[in-house]
XYZ file of C-alpha atoms in Angstrom:
424
model
C 132.202 164.022 62.271
C 132.035 161.942 65.446
C 131.376 158.207 65.242
C 127.914 158.610 66.799
C 127.029 161.364 64.302
C 128.309 159.203 61.457
C 126.211 156.258 62.637
C 123.117 158.428 63.017
C 123.510 159.812 59.508
C 124.092 156.359 58.039
C 121.014 154.856 59.706
C 118.792 156.987 57.479
C 120.058 154.978 54.482
C 118.922 151.643 55.932
C 115.477 150.551 54.714
C 112.801 151.580 57.202
C 110.786 148.433 56.506
C 112.885 146.541 59.054
C 111.262 146.715 62.472
C 113.661 147.245 65.380
C 113.363 147.004 69.138
C 115.982 149.715 69.711
C 118.074 152.329 67.943
C 121.242 150.977 69.568
C 124.375 149.967 67.679
C 125.742 146.657 68.923
C 129.478 146.126 68.799
C 130.087 142.966 70.791
C 128.599 140.015 72.589
C 129.840 137.386 75.035
C 127.699 134.684 76.551
C 124.380 136.103 77.722
C 125.372 139.761 77.259
C 125.756 142.197 74.374
C 127.632 145.492 74.264
C 126.719 148.697 72.450
C 128.725 151.466 70.812
C 127.949 153.719 73.768
C 129.520 151.264 76.211
C 126.321 149.793 77.618
C 126.038 146.091 78.468
C 122.644 144.403 78.245
C 121.456 140.973 79.350
C 120.139 139.359 76.172
C 116.896 137.420 76.517
C 116.367 137.476 72.734
C 119.502 135.679 71.433
C 118.837 137.040 67.954
C 115.354 135.461 68.179
C 116.515 132.019 69.204
C 119.677 131.894 67.113
C 122.734 132.038 69.382
C 121.676 129.103 71.550
C 125.288 128.599 72.660
C 125.509 132.241 73.752
C 127.194 135.085 71.937
C 130.628 134.302 70.487
C 131.082 130.930 72.123
C 134.863 130.388 72.069
C 134.670 126.923 70.502
C 132.395 128.142 67.701
C 134.602 131.185 67.100
C 137.727 129.002 66.986
C 136.102 126.628 64.484
C 135.077 129.525 62.249
C 138.555 131.056 62.362
C 140.131 127.743 61.440
C 137.721 127.281 58.541
C 138.557 130.753 57.208
C 142.092 129.500 56.608
C 140.826 126.522 54.611
C 137.828 127.301 52.405
C 134.974 129.765 52.918
C 132.646 129.061 50.014
C 132.414 125.623 48.424
C 129.379 125.798 46.132
C 127.047 122.789 46.387
C 126.494 122.486 42.635
C 130.229 122.041 42.132
C 130.860 119.318 44.717
C 130.713 118.329 48.368
C 132.809 119.804 51.148
C 134.136 118.063 54.225
C 132.299 120.162 56.820
C 128.896 119.464 55.252
C 129.626 115.731 55.369
C 130.879 115.957 58.960
C 127.789 117.898 60.026
C 125.507 115.386 58.319
C 127.136 112.503 60.177
C 126.574 114.362 63.464
C 122.938 115.236 62.784
C 121.620 111.949 61.415
C 121.613 109.955 64.702
C 119.766 112.778 66.471
C 116.957 113.357 63.966
C 113.443 111.988 64.524
C 113.370 108.283 63.703
C 113.501 107.479 60.012
C 114.690 110.848 58.710
C 117.838 109.975 56.811
C 118.358 112.637 54.129
C 119.211 116.331 54.523
C 119.119 119.300 52.166
C 121.054 122.358 53.353
C 120.026 125.939 52.680
C 120.691 129.322 54.215
C 117.543 130.614 55.942
C 114.516 129.199 57.701
C 112.211 130.472 54.972
C 114.367 128.736 52.373
C 114.090 125.505 54.354
C 110.305 125.742 54.513
C 110.026 126.505 50.793
C 112.165 123.492 49.938
C 110.180 121.300 52.321
C 106.996 122.237 50.459
C 108.728 121.597 47.116
C 109.655 118.116 48.300
C 106.108 117.459 49.525
C 104.623 118.535 46.199
C 107.120 116.497 44.194
C 106.500 113.385 46.285
C 102.698 113.543 46.487
C 101.937 115.087 43.112
C 99.550 117.421 44.949
C 99.780 121.151 45.590
C 97.795 122.519 48.565
C 99.275 123.153 52.013
C 97.351 123.377 55.290
C 98.868 125.707 57.887
C 97.845 126.633 61.418
C 96.728 130.074 62.544
C 99.465 132.006 64.303
C 102.274 130.165 62.531
C 105.345 131.978 61.264
C 107.280 130.364 58.411
C 109.154 133.213 56.701
C 109.016 136.313 54.499
C 109.449 134.953 50.962
C 106.391 134.880 48.696
C 105.781 131.237 49.440
C 106.276 131.464 53.181
C 104.408 134.783 53.477
C 101.333 132.983 52.222
C 101.847 130.355 54.920
C 102.481 132.871 57.734
C 99.539 134.085 59.823
C 101.207 135.285 63.015
C 100.694 138.922 61.960
C 99.406 140.747 58.913
C 102.524 142.955 58.882
C 104.486 140.217 57.119
C 102.198 140.210 54.083
C 100.518 143.609 53.898
C 100.866 145.385 50.516
C 102.652 142.376 49.012
C 99.755 140.450 47.478
C 98.641 138.534 45.647
C 100.417 135.673 47.349
C 100.669 132.101 46.143
C 97.386 130.145 46.032
C 96.698 126.761 47.585
C 97.383 127.687 51.220
C 94.575 126.968 53.702
C 94.501 128.082 57.340
C 93.018 126.155 60.263
C 93.045 126.982 64.005
C 96.005 126.126 66.242
C 94.965 125.034 69.747
C 95.383 128.056 72.040
C 93.883 127.109 75.363
C 94.322 130.528 76.967
C 91.921 131.829 74.306
C 89.569 128.877 74.591
C 90.697 126.793 71.606
C 91.310 123.224 72.769
C 92.984 120.400 70.899
C 89.598 118.789 70.168
C 88.150 122.068 68.903
C 91.108 122.612 66.580
C 90.794 119.075 65.212
C 87.069 119.544 64.655
C 87.800 122.674 62.609
C 90.446 120.820 60.622
C 88.025 118.007 59.841
C 85.385 120.559 58.822
C 87.861 122.215 56.460
C 88.000 118.946 54.537
C 84.229 118.745 54.418
C 83.483 122.227 53.093
C 86.650 123.414 51.328
C 89.369 120.853 50.670
C 89.643 117.462 49.013
C 92.465 115.138 49.966
C 93.408 114.748 46.299
C 94.678 118.344 46.382
C 96.561 118.465 49.700
C 100.295 117.783 49.713
C 101.211 118.691 53.269
C 100.295 119.949 56.718
C 102.836 122.500 57.998
C 103.014 123.130 61.743
C 105.264 124.643 64.401
C 105.284 122.393 67.505
C 105.377 125.627 69.503
C 104.036 128.783 67.901
C 106.931 131.241 67.669
C 105.965 134.688 66.436
C 102.376 133.655 67.104
C 102.843 133.826 70.877
C 105.123 131.066 72.224
C 102.212 128.661 72.504
C 103.094 124.954 72.809
C 100.663 122.651 71.055
C 98.875 120.407 73.592
C 100.707 117.088 74.104
C 98.208 115.106 72.016
C 97.842 117.508 69.102
C 100.853 116.768 66.906
C 100.064 113.057 66.845
C 96.456 113.841 65.924
C 97.646 116.020 63.056
C 100.072 113.335 61.929
C 97.354 110.674 61.933
C 94.970 112.991 60.086
C 97.614 113.795 57.476
C 98.252 110.086 56.976
C 94.540 109.509 56.485
C 94.569 112.096 53.679
C 97.720 110.695 52.042
C 99.488 113.969 52.805
C 102.801 114.689 54.519
C 103.391 116.294 57.895
C 106.065 119.004 57.943
C 107.290 120.090 61.373
C 108.819 123.562 61.295
C 111.545 123.389 63.947
C 113.363 126.507 62.753
C 112.926 128.208 66.133
C 112.252 125.221 68.384
C 115.183 123.072 67.289
C 118.593 122.372 68.814
C 117.614 122.355 72.469
C 115.459 125.473 72.630
C 112.475 123.620 74.124
C 114.444 121.382 76.498
C 114.654 118.636 73.862
C 116.914 118.594 70.837
C 113.801 118.796 68.655
C 110.379 119.596 70.075
C 108.395 117.191 67.876
C 110.556 114.302 69.051
C 110.292 115.084 72.774
C 108.736 113.406 75.761
C 106.242 116.254 75.965
C 104.665 114.949 72.759
C 105.039 111.318 73.844
C 108.120 110.516 71.746
C 105.848 109.134 69.035
C 105.560 111.996 66.557
C 107.355 111.138 63.314
C 107.260 114.034 60.850
C 107.700 113.199 57.195
C 109.771 116.358 56.766
C 111.388 118.627 59.364
C 112.885 122.071 58.842
C 115.685 123.520 60.960
C 117.769 126.704 61.100
C 118.419 129.408 63.750
C 120.190 127.474 66.531
C 121.942 125.076 64.160
C 125.093 127.211 63.740
C 125.198 129.807 66.542
C 124.506 132.774 64.285
C 126.050 131.675 60.992
C 123.468 131.484 58.181
C 122.490 127.845 57.706
C 119.281 125.860 57.439
C 118.296 122.307 56.708
C 115.454 120.084 55.573
C 115.464 116.544 56.946
C 113.267 113.887 55.384
C 113.081 110.294 54.187
C 115.222 109.341 51.213
C 112.152 108.185 49.259
C 110.704 111.702 49.584
C 113.917 113.561 48.795
C 114.643 111.334 45.815
C 111.554 112.614 43.999
C 113.585 115.778 43.364
C 115.866 115.220 40.395
C 119.371 116.748 40.414
C 118.982 120.462 39.738
C 115.567 120.829 41.375
C 117.175 121.888 44.677
C 120.145 124.136 45.387
C 121.253 127.673 46.129
C 124.315 129.847 45.757
C 125.160 129.839 49.467
C 123.372 126.589 50.372
C 125.301 124.670 53.014
C 128.095 127.238 53.150
C 131.383 125.749 54.360
C 132.025 128.392 57.021
C 128.488 127.996 58.379
C 128.810 124.213 58.405
C 132.064 124.459 60.361
C 130.308 126.637 62.922
C 127.407 124.171 62.996
C 129.746 121.248 63.688
C 131.227 123.152 66.628
C 127.744 124.120 67.792
C 126.588 120.483 67.889
C 129.673 119.574 69.928
C 129.003 122.391 72.402
C 125.342 121.401 72.746
C 126.407 117.828 73.531
C 129.530 118.418 75.633
C 128.058 121.199 77.767
C 124.667 119.511 78.270
C 122.775 122.460 76.849
C 119.580 120.505 76.203
C 119.433 119.502 79.838
C 120.277 123.030 80.961
C 117.525 124.410 78.746
C 114.977 122.167 80.442
C 116.264 122.966 83.935
C 116.665 126.721 83.489
C 113.356 126.896 81.626
C 111.573 125.499 84.656
C 113.379 127.966 86.898
C 112.470 130.837 84.562
C 108.778 129.927 84.512
C 108.747 129.430 88.296
C 110.105 132.969 88.721
C 107.622 134.391 86.221
C 104.717 132.602 87.912
C 105.838 134.125 91.212
C 105.751 137.551 89.571
C 102.353 136.742 88.049
C 100.971 135.855 91.486
C 102.509 138.870 93.228
C 101.065 142.345 93.680
C 103.558 143.652 91.125
C 101.577 142.217 88.204
C 98.291 143.743 89.431
C 96.570 140.660 88.072
C 97.425 141.662 84.505
C 99.618 138.670 83.605
C 97.097 136.153 82.354
C 99.356 133.285 81.313
C 102.891 131.957 81.733
C 103.753 129.157 79.313
C 106.507 127.479 77.370
C 108.877 124.563 76.969
C 112.525 124.753 77.945
C 113.942 128.211 77.333
C 111.161 129.144 74.934
C 108.859 130.907 77.362
C 106.148 133.522 76.958
C 103.961 135.576 79.248
C 100.669 136.970 78.017
C 99.031 140.022 79.523
C 95.309 139.801 80.091
C 92.730 141.744 78.086
C 92.489 144.177 80.997
C 96.037 145.426 80.339
C 96.411 148.541 78.220
C 96.774 148.009 74.464
C 100.419 148.019 73.400
C 101.678 146.977 76.836
C 104.142 144.447 75.352
C 105.856 147.211 73.350
C 105.988 149.478 76.368
C 107.440 146.734 78.556
C 110.098 145.830 75.973
C 111.160 149.455 75.631
C 111.439 149.899 79.396
C 113.410 146.670 79.697
C 116.095 148.145 77.440
C 116.466 151.021 79.897
C 116.751 148.422 82.663
C 119.567 146.639 80.804
C 117.508 143.727 79.478
C 116.661 142.811 75.881
C 113.183 141.332 75.721
C 110.899 141.097 72.676
C 107.164 141.042 72.215
C 105.366 138.838 69.709
C 101.884 137.797 68.561
C 98.805 139.851 67.767
C 98.057 139.450 71.475
C 100.038 141.134 74.249
C 102.821 138.556 74.593
C 106.409 139.025 75.765
C 108.864 136.212 75.033
C 111.906 135.075 76.978
C 114.591 133.486 74.762
C 117.916 133.423 76.648
C 120.941 131.347 75.603
C 120.746 127.667 76.475
C 123.895 127.922 78.600
C 122.504 130.735 80.726
C 123.281 130.532 84.433
C 120.730 130.481 87.213
C 122.186 133.786 88.389
C 121.383 135.443 85.066
C 117.892 133.925 85.060
C 117.283 135.546 88.431
C 118.828 138.829 87.282
C 116.657 138.920 84.164
C 113.492 138.244 86.130
C 114.407 140.948 88.641
C 114.884 143.444 85.827
C 111.541 142.414 84.321
C 109.865 142.807 87.689
C 111.389 146.279 88.140
C 109.941 147.300 84.774
C 106.479 146.030 85.718
C 106.598 148.163 88.884
C 107.077 151.221 86.710
C 104.790 150.342 83.809
C 101.734 148.630 85.251
């Protein structure tokens, strides 16, 4: 049996519940490109959905992982500390939003969010969580209940956990302003919720799966002030936005939001370790200390190999100025996409171009054919470009590595434009 026949036969034994952009088998990746088993090279504007921020197989991250393999791979957190976790903590602490001084390490973004909610409940003695429509927080039973970016993540899995309440996220392209969203939030506390029940407000500074929609500059501070008025905590979910993705190390702590947002708890994952499974929850010691020893943990939590990769990742982000490059290349990317939007190629069907740093989305207008984002993504693969859709609206997202070159930005936009010529 040939290798391709073997792979085809084996695919049928992989659970079909995993959605996939392509049927390709990937065998390698370097920088902004990935290679397939059939010898094809594709420009990757997905980066594993915002994970390999330093590009595929960055040599310094690979070298750090190889070195760690010779030392210790798994040092379980309930047994003791390990040196790479302590080194990573020392690197992260000075760069966290002001006041956050304690970190819990996990494995996945969903795990981080669940533990953030556990901390909020333990600290406040309350149970309910307010989330914002379009947010994505994970696939576990807890985070499914808090995810509203698409029904696909929760269908057939109910009942989900109680105590989760949804309020609008400001989405100006669809007519929902910051003031309107705040009015709805205030109304929620008049007709449904009492502050004695609410432990936390959970928000993505930029909607991820919900459409790559940045919150308006004033909104996070309004939410923080409102949470304070209800004696509840504000949790910023920076799983996708963190580690330079938005042109700032963390979106909630950026100039875009005025540098005055101070979350009580912040979650992080994805870009923290360049593809190695690792997540974190950063908070104040007084909040974290409400969890007695044994209340937090996990078999693979803060894995030594992942922490070694994360240490190298932080060094690369700093030494190679990836935050600055994200901001610069993000502007160039949106300029190119706006040019396409305004050209005859788009036929007036690109309604919005938006984003922060290299977290950019384009949304097709309601006049475009239903399913256009899926069609565009599929055609982009044929063009040699990996590009994903998201949202219940027709949104395509651009998530290249933070060290992408201007040449590859131009190449990616040219490929996207070629696809629009064929599809629209």
